[in-house]
CSV table of C-alpha atoms and ligand atoms in Angstrom, one decimal:
chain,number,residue,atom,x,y,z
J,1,UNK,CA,104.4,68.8,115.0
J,2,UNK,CA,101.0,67.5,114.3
J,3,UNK,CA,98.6,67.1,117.4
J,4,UNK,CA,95.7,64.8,117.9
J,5,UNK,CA,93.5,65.4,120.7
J,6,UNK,CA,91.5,63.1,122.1
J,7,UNK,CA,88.6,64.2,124.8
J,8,UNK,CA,87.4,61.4,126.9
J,9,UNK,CA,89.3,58.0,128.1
J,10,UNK,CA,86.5,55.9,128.1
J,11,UNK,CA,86.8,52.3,125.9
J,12,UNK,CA,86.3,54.7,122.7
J,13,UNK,CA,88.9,57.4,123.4
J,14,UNK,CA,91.5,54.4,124.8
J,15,UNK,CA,90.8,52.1,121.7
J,16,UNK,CA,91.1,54.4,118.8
J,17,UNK,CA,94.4,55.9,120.5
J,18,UNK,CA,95.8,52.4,120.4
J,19,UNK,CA,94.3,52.1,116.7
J,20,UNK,CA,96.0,55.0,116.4
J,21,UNK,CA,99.5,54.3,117.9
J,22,UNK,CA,99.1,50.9,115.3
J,23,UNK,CA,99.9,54.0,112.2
J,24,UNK,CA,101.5,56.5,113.3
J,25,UNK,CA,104.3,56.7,116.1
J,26,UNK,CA,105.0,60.2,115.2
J,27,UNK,CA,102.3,62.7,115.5
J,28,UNK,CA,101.8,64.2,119.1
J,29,UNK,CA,98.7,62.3,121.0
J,30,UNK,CA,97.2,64.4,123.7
J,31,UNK,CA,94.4,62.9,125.8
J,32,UNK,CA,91.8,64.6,128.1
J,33,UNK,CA,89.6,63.0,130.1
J,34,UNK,CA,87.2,64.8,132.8
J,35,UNK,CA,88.0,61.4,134.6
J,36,UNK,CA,91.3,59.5,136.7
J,37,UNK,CA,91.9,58.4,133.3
J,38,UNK,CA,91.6,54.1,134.3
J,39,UNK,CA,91.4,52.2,131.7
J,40,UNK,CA,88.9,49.4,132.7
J,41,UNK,CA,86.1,47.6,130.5
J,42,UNK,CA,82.7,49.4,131.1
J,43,UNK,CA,80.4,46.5,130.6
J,44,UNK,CA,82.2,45.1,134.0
J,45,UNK,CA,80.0,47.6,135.9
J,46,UNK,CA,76.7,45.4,135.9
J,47,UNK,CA,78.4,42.0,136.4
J,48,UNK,CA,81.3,42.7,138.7
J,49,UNK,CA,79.3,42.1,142.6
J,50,UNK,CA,78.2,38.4,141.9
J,51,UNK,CA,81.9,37.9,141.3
J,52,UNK,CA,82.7,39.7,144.6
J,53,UNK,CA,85.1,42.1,142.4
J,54,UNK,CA,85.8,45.9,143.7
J,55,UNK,CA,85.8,49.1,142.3
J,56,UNK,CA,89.7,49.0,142.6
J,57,UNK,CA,90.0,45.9,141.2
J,58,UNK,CA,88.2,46.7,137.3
J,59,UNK,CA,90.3,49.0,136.0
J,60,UNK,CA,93.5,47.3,134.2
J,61,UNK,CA,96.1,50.3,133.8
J,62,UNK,CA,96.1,53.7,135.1
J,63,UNK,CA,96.8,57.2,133.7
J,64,UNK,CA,100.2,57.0,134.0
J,65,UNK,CA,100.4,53.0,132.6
J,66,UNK,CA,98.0,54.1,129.7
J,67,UNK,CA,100.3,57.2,129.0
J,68,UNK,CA,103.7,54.9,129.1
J,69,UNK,CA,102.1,52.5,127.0
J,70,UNK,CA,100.6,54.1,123.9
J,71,UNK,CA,102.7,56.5,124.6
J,72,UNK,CA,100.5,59.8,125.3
J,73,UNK,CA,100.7,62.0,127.3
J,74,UNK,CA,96.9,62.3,129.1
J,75,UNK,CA,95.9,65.1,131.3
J,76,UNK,CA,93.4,63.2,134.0
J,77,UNK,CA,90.5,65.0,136.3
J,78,UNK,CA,90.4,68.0,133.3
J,79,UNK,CA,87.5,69.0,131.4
J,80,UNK,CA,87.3,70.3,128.2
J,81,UNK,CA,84.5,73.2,127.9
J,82,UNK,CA,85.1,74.6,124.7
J,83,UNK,CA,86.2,74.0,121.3
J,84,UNK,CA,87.1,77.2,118.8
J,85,UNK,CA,86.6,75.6,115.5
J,86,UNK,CA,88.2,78.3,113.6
J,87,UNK,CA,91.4,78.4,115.0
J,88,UNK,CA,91.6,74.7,116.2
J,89,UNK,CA,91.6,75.1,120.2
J,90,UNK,CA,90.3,73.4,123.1
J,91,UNK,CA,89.6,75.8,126.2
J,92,UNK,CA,90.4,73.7,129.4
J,93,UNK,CA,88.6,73.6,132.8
J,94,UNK,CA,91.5,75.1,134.2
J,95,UNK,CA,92.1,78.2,132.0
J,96,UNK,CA,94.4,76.6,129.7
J,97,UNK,CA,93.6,76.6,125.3
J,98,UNK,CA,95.3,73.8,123.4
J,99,UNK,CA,95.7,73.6,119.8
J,100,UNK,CA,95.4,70.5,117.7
J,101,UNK,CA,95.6,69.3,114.2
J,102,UNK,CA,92.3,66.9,114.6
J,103,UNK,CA,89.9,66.4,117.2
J,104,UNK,CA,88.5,63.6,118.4
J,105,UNK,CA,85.3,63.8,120.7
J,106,UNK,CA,84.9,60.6,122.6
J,107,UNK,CA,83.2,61.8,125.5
J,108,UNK,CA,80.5,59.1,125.8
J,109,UNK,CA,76.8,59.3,126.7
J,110,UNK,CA,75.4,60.6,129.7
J,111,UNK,CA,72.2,59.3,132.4
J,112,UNK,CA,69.2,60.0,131.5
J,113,UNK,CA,67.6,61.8,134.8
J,114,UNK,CA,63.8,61.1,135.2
J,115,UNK,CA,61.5,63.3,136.2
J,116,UNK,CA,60.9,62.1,139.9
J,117,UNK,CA,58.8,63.9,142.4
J,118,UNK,CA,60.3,63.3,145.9
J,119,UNK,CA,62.4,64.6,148.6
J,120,UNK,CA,64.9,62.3,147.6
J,121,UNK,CA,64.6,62.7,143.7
J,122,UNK,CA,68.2,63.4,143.6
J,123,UNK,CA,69.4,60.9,145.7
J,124,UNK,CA,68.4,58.7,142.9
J,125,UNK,CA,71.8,56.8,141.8
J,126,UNK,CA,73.0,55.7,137.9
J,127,UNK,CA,75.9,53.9,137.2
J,128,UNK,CA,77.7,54.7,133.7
J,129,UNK,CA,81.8,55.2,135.4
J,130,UNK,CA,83.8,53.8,137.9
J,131,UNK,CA,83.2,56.8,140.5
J,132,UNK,CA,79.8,56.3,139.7
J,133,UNK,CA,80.3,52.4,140.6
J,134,UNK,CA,82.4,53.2,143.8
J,135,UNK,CA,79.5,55.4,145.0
J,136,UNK,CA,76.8,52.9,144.1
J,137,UNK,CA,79.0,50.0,146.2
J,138,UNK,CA,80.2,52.4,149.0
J,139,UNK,CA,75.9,52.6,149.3
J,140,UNK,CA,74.3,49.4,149.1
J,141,UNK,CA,76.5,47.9,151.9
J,142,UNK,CA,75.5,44.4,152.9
J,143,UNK,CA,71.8,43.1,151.7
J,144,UNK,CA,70.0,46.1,151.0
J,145,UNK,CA,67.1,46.7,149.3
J,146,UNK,CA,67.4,48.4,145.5
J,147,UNK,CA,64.7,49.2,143.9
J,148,UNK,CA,66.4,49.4,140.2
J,149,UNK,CA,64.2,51.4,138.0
J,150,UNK,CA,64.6,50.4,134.1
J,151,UNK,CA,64.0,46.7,132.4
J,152,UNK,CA,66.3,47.7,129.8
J,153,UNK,CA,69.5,45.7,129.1
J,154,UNK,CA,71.4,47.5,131.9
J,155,UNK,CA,68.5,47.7,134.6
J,156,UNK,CA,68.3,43.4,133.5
J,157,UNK,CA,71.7,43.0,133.9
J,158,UNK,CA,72.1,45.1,137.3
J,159,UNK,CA,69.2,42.8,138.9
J,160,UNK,CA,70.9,39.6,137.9
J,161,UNK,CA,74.1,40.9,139.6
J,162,UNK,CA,73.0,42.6,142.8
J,163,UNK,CA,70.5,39.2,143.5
J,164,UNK,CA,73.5,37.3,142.8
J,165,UNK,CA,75.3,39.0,145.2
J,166,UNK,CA,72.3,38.7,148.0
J,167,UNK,CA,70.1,41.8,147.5
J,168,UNK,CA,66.7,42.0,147.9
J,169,UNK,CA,66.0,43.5,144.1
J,170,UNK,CA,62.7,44.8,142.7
J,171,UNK,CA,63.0,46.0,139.2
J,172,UNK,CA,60.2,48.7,137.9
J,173,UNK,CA,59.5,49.5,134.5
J,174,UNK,CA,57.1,51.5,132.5
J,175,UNK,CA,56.7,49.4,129.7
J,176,UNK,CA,55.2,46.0,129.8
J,177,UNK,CA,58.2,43.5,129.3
J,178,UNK,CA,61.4,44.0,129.8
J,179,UNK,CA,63.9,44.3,127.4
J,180,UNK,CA,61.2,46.3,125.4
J,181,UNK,CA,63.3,48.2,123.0
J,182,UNK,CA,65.1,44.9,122.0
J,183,UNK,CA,63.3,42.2,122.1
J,184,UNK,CA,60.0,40.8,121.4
J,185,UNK,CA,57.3,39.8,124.4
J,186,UNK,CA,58.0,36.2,124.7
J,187,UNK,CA,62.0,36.7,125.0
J,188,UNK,CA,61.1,39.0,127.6
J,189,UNK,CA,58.7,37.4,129.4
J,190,UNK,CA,61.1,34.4,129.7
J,191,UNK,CA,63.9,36.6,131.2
J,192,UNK,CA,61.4,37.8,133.7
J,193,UNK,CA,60.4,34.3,135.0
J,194,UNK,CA,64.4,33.6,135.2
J,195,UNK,CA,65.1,36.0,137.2
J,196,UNK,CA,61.4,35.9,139.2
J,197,UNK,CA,62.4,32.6,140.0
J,198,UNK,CA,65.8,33.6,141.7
J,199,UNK,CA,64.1,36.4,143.6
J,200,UNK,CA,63.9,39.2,141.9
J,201,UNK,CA,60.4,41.4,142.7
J,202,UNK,CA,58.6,43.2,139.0
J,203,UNK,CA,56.3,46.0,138.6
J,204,UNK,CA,55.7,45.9,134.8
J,205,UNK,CA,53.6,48.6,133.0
J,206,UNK,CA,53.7,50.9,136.4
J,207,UNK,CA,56.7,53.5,135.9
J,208,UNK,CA,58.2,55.2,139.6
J,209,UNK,CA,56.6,58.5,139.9
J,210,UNK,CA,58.1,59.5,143.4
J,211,UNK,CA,61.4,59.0,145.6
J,212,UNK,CA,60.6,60.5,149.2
J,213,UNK,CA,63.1,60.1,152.2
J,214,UNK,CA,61.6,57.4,154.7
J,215,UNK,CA,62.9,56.2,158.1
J,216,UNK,CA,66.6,56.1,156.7
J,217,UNK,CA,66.1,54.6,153.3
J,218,UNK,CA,63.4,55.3,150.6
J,219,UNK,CA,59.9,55.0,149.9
J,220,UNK,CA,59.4,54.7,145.7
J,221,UNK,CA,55.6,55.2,145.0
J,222,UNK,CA,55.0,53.9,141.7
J,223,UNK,CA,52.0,55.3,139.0
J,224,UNK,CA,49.2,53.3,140.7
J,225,UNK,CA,50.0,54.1,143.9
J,226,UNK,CA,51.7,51.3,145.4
J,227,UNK,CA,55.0,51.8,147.4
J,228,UNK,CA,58.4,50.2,147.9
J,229,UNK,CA,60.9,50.3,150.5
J,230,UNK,CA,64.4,51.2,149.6
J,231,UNK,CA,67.8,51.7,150.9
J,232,UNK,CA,69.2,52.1,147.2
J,233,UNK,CA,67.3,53.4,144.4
J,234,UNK,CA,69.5,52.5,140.7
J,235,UNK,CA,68.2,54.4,137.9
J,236,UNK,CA,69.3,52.7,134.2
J,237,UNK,CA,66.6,53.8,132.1
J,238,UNK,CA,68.8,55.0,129.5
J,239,UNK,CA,71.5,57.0,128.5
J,240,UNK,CA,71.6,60.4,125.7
J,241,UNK,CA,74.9,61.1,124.2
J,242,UNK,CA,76.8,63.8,125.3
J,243,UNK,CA,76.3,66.4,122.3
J,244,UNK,CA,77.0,69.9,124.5
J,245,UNK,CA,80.5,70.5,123.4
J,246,UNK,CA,79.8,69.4,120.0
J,247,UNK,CA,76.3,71.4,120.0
J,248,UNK,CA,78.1,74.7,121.5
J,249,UNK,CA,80.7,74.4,118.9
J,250,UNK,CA,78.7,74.6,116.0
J,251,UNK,CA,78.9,71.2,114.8
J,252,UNK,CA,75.8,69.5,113.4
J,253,UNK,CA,74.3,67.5,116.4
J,254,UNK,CA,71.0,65.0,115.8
J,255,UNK,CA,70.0,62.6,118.6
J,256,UNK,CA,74.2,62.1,118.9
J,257,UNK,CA,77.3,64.2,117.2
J,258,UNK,CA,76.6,63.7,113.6
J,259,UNK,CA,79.5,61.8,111.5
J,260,UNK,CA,80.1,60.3,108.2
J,261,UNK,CA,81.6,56.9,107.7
J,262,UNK,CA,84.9,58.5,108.1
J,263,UNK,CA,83.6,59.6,111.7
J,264,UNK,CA,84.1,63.5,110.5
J,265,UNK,CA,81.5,65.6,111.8
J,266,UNK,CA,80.5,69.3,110.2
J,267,UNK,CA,83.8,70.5,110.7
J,268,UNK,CA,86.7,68.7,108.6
J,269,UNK,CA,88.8,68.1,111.7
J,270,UNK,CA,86.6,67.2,114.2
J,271,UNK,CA,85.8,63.5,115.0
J,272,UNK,CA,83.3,61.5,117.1
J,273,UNK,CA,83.4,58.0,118.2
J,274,UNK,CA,81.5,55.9,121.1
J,275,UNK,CA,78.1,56.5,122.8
J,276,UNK,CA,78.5,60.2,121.7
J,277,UNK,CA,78.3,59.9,117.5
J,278,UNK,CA,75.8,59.3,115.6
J,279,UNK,CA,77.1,57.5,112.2
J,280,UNK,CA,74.7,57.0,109.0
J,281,UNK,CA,71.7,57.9,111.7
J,282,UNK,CA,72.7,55.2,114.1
J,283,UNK,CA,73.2,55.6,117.7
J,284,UNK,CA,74.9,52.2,118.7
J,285,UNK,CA,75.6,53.0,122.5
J,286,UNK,CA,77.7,49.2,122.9
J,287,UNK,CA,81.6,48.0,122.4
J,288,UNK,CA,81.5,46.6,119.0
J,289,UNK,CA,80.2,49.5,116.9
J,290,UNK,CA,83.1,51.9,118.6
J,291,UNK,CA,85.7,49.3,118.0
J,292,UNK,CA,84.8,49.2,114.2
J,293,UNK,CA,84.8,53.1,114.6
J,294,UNK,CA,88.1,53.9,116.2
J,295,UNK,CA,89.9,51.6,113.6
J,296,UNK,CA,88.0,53.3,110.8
J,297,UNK,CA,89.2,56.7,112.2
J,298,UNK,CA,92.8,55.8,113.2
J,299,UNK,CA,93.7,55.1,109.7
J,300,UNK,CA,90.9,58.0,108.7
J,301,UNK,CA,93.7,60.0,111.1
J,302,UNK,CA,97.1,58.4,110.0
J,303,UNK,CA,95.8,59.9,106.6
J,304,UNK,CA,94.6,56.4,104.5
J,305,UNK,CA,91.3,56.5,102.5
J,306,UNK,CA,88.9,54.8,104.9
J,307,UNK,CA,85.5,54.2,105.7
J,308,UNK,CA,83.3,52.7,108.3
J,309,UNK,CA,81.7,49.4,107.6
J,310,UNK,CA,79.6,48.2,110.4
J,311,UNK,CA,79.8,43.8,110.6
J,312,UNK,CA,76.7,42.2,112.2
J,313,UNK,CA,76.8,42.9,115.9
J,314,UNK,CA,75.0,41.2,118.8
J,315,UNK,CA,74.8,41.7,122.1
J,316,UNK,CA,75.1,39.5,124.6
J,317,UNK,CA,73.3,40.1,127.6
J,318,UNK,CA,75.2,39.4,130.6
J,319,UNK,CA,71.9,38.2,132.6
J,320,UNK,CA,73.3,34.5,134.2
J,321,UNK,CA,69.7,33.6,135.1
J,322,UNK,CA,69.2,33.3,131.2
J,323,UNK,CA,71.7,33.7,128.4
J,324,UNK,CA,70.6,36.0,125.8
J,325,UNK,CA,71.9,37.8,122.7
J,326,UNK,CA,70.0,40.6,120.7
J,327,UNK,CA,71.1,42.0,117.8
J,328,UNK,CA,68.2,44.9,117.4
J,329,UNK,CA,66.8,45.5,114.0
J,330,UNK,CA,67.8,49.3,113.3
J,331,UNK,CA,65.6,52.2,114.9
J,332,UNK,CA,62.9,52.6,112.1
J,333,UNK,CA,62.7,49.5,110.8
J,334,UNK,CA,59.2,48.2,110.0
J,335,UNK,CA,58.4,44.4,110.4
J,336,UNK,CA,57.7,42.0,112.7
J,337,UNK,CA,59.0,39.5,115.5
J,338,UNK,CA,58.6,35.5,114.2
J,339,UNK,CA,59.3,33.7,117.2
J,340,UNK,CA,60.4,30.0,117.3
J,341,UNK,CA,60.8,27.3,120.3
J,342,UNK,CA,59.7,26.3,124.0
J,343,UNK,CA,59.8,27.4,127.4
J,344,UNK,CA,62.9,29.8,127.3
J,345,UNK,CA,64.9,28.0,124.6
J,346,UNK,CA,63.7,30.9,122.1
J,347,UNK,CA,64.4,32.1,118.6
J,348,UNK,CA,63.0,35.7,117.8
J,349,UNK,CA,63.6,37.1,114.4
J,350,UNK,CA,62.5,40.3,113.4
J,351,UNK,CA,61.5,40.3,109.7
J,352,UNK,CA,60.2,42.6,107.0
J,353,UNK,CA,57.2,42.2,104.4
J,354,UNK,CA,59.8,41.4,101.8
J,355,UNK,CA,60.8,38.3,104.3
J,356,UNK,CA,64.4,39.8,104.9
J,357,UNK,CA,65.8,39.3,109.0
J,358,UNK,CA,66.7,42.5,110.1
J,359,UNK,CA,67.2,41.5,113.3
J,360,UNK,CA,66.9,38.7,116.4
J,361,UNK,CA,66.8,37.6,119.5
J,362,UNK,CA,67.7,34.4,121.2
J,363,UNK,CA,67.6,32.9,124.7
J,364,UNK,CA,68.5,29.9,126.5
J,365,UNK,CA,69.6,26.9,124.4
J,366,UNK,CA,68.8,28.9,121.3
J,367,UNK,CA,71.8,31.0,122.3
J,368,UNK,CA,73.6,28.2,120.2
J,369,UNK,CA,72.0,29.5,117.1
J,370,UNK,CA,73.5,32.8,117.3
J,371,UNK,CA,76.1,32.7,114.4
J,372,UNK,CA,74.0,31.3,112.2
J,373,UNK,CA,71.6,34.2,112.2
J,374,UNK,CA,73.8,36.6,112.5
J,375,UNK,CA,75.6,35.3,108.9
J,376,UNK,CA,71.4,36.2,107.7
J,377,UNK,CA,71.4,39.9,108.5
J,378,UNK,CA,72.4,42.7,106.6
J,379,UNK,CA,75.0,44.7,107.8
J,380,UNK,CA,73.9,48.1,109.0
J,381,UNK,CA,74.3,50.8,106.6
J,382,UNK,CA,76.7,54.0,107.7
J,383,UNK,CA,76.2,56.1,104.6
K,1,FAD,C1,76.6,49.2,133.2
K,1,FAD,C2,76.9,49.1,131.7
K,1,FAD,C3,77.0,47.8,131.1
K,1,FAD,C4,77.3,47.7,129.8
K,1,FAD,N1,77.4,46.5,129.2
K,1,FAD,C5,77.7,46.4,127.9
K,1,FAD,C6,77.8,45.1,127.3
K,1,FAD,O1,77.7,44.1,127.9
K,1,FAD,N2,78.1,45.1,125.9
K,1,FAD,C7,78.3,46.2,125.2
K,1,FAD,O2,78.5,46.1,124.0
K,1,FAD,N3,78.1,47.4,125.7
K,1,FAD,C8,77.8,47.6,127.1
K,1,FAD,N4,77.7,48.8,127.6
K,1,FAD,C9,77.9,50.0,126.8
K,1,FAD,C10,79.4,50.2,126.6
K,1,FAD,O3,80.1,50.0,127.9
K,1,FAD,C11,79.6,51.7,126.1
K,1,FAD,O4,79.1,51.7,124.8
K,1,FAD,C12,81.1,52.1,126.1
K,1,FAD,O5,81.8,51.8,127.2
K,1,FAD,C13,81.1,53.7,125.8
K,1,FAD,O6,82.4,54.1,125.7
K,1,FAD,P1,82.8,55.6,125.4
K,1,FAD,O7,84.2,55.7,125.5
K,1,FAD,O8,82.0,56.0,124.2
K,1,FAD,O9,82.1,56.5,126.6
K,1,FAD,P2,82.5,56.6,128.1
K,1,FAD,O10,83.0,55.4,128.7
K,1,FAD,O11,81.3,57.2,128.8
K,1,FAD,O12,83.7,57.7,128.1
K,1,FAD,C14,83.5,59.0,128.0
K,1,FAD,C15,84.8,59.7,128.4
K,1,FAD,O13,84.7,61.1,128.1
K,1,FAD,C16,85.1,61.9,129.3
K,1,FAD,N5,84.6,63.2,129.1
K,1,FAD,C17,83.3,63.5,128.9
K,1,FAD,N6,83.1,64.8,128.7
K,1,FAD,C18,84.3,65.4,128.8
K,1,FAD,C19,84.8,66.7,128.7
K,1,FAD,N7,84.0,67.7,128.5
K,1,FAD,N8,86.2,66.9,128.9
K,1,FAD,C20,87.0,65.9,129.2
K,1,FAD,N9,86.6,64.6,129.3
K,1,FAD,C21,85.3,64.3,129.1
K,1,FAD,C22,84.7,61.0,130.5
K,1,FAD,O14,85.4,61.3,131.6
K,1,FAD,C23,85.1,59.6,129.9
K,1,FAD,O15,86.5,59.4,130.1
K,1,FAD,C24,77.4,48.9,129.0
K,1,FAD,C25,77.3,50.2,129.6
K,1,FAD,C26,77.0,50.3,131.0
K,1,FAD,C27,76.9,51.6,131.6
């Protein structure tokens, strides 16, 4: 019988299985995830302590629920550490080879470690899982000081949650603004006053160069010297897709697993979806693109003609203090940001010299304006 492997149980490897189960109720579906195999929402991860929520309490099925479900059967807590293109096997973790029909590598994207001097370097925590979560809760403990290193969208959404929840939060960010990679100064600057104003402590332009054990917690020395106290240091300052497998098999690799808009990488029966591909030169690490993906693939997989069109897809920043959505312009796009409005009711759109949006940002009561922008940009191109 035809077998369809699937290698990760994250939101991509659970969606396109469902896509999947939509098609075909035949073919033999056999996931593997180096995880418990929970099926939970990842973006839950940075807003779930203001809402006093537990790591136990995110995920909505388990293995075993999942498995019954699609149906699947889904072997949890086992790695895949090798693929053997030419005779279509995984090798397992545990000794074991399995051979499949088609592929799918959804094995997600993984922290990117800085380069921190420091006796406690490596006590420096990232969140991108739910052990990674229970770990992170089991250590902040009740109004601790986190130093959360990274204005990015994640390190943004983390200091809105942990303040919300009581913690003494100083965010530290080499760049000058946060939000740098996705949206322009003065959308930035207004999400810093927000969440200035409800507490939370910025170092802008002055990146962490140290982490050094000190009287039970931390001491973070930043680039100009000055130091901050920590029980917690929270590390978000990016993620890299996972491209080791993929890279160690053979398959062409770029800045993610490279795919066309059928999500078929070098090899014919290989696939990658989620934070690990890279699709028409895009790395789109968020929930929309891998949703368009995995129903591309499923029907790529239950053998109809498909391909990938990306929609328009924003992001909305779960930051309370100040609702904002981006919708970046893609990675080399040349232009610039036109921003519109008052105070923190802004309207940033990023636009070429032929006048075209490729892009925007909007904040506070400009939020509302959302759908009508997003009906003025082009759709991302795959091919
Ligand atoms: C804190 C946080 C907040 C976010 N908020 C938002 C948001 O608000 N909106 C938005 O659009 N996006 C958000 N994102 C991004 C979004 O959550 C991710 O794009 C998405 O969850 C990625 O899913 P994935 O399945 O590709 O990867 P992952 O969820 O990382 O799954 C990878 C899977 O592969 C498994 N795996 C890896 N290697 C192996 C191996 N060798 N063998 C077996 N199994 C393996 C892992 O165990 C895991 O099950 C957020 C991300 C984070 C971290």
């Amino acid at each position: 019988m035809r077998r369809i492997i699937v290698v990760g149980s994250g939101l991509a490897g659970y969606t396109l299985a469902r896509e999947f189960r939509k098609l075909d109720s035949e073919s033999e579906l056999l996931i593997i995830t180096s995880d418990d195999g929970d099926s939970y929402s990842k973006p839950m991860l940075s807003n779930a302590l203001a809402q006093g929520k537990a790591p136990a309490d995110l995920p909505n099925r388990d293995a075993d629920g999942m498995a019954e479900q699609l149906p699947a059967r889904i072997l949890t807590r086992t790695c895949v550490t090798g693929i053997d293109s030419a005779v279509r096997q995984v090798g397992l973790d545990n000794g074991d080879t399995l051979d499949y029909s088609h592929l799918v590598l959804a094995v997600g994207a993984e922290p990117i470690r800085l380069p921190l001097e420091g006796d406690a370097a490596e006590a420096v925590m990232s969140v991108n899982n739910l052990d990674d979560y229970a770990r992170f809760r089991e250590a902040i403990g009740d109004a601790s000081r986190v130093v959360v290193l990274g204005a990015g969208l994640i390190g943004c959404e983390f200091a809105n949650d942990l303040r919300g929840a009581g913690h003494d939060v100083t965010l530290v960010e080499l760049a000058d603004q946060p939000l740098a990679r996705l949206a322009p100064p003065e959308v930035g600057e207004a999400l810093r006053r927000r969440l200035e104003a409800l507490g939370v402590v910025w170092h802008l332009g002055n990146p962490a160069q140290a982490v050094a054990h000190d009287n039970g917690g931390h001491q973070v020395t930043l680039e100009d010297g000055a130091t901050l106290a920590a029980d917690v240091v929270l590390s978000a300052v990016g993620l890299r897709p996972a491209i080791g497998l993929a890279h160690a098999a053979g398959l062409r690799c770029e800045r993610g697993i490279v795919v066309d808009a059928q999500l078929t990488t070098s090899d014919p029966h290989i696939h990658a979806i989620g934070d690990c591909a890279e699709v028409g030169g895009h790395v789109l690490p968020y929930v929309m693109p891998l949703m368009n993906q995995s129903r591309a693939l499923a029907a790529v997989l239950a053998g109809e003609s498909r391909e990938l069109v990306y929609p328009v897809m924003p992001v909305v920043v779960k930051t309370p203090a100040l609702p904002l959505t981006v919708c970046p312009p893609p990675q080399d796009a040349e232009g610039k940001w036109q921003v519109e409005g008052e105070g923190d009711d802004l309207e940033a759109r990023f636009v070429d010299a032929q006048g075209r949006m490729l892009g925007f940002a909007v904040c506070g009561e400009a939020n509302s304006r959302k759908m009508a922008l997003q009906k003025e940009v082009p759709p991302l191109p795959v091919k």
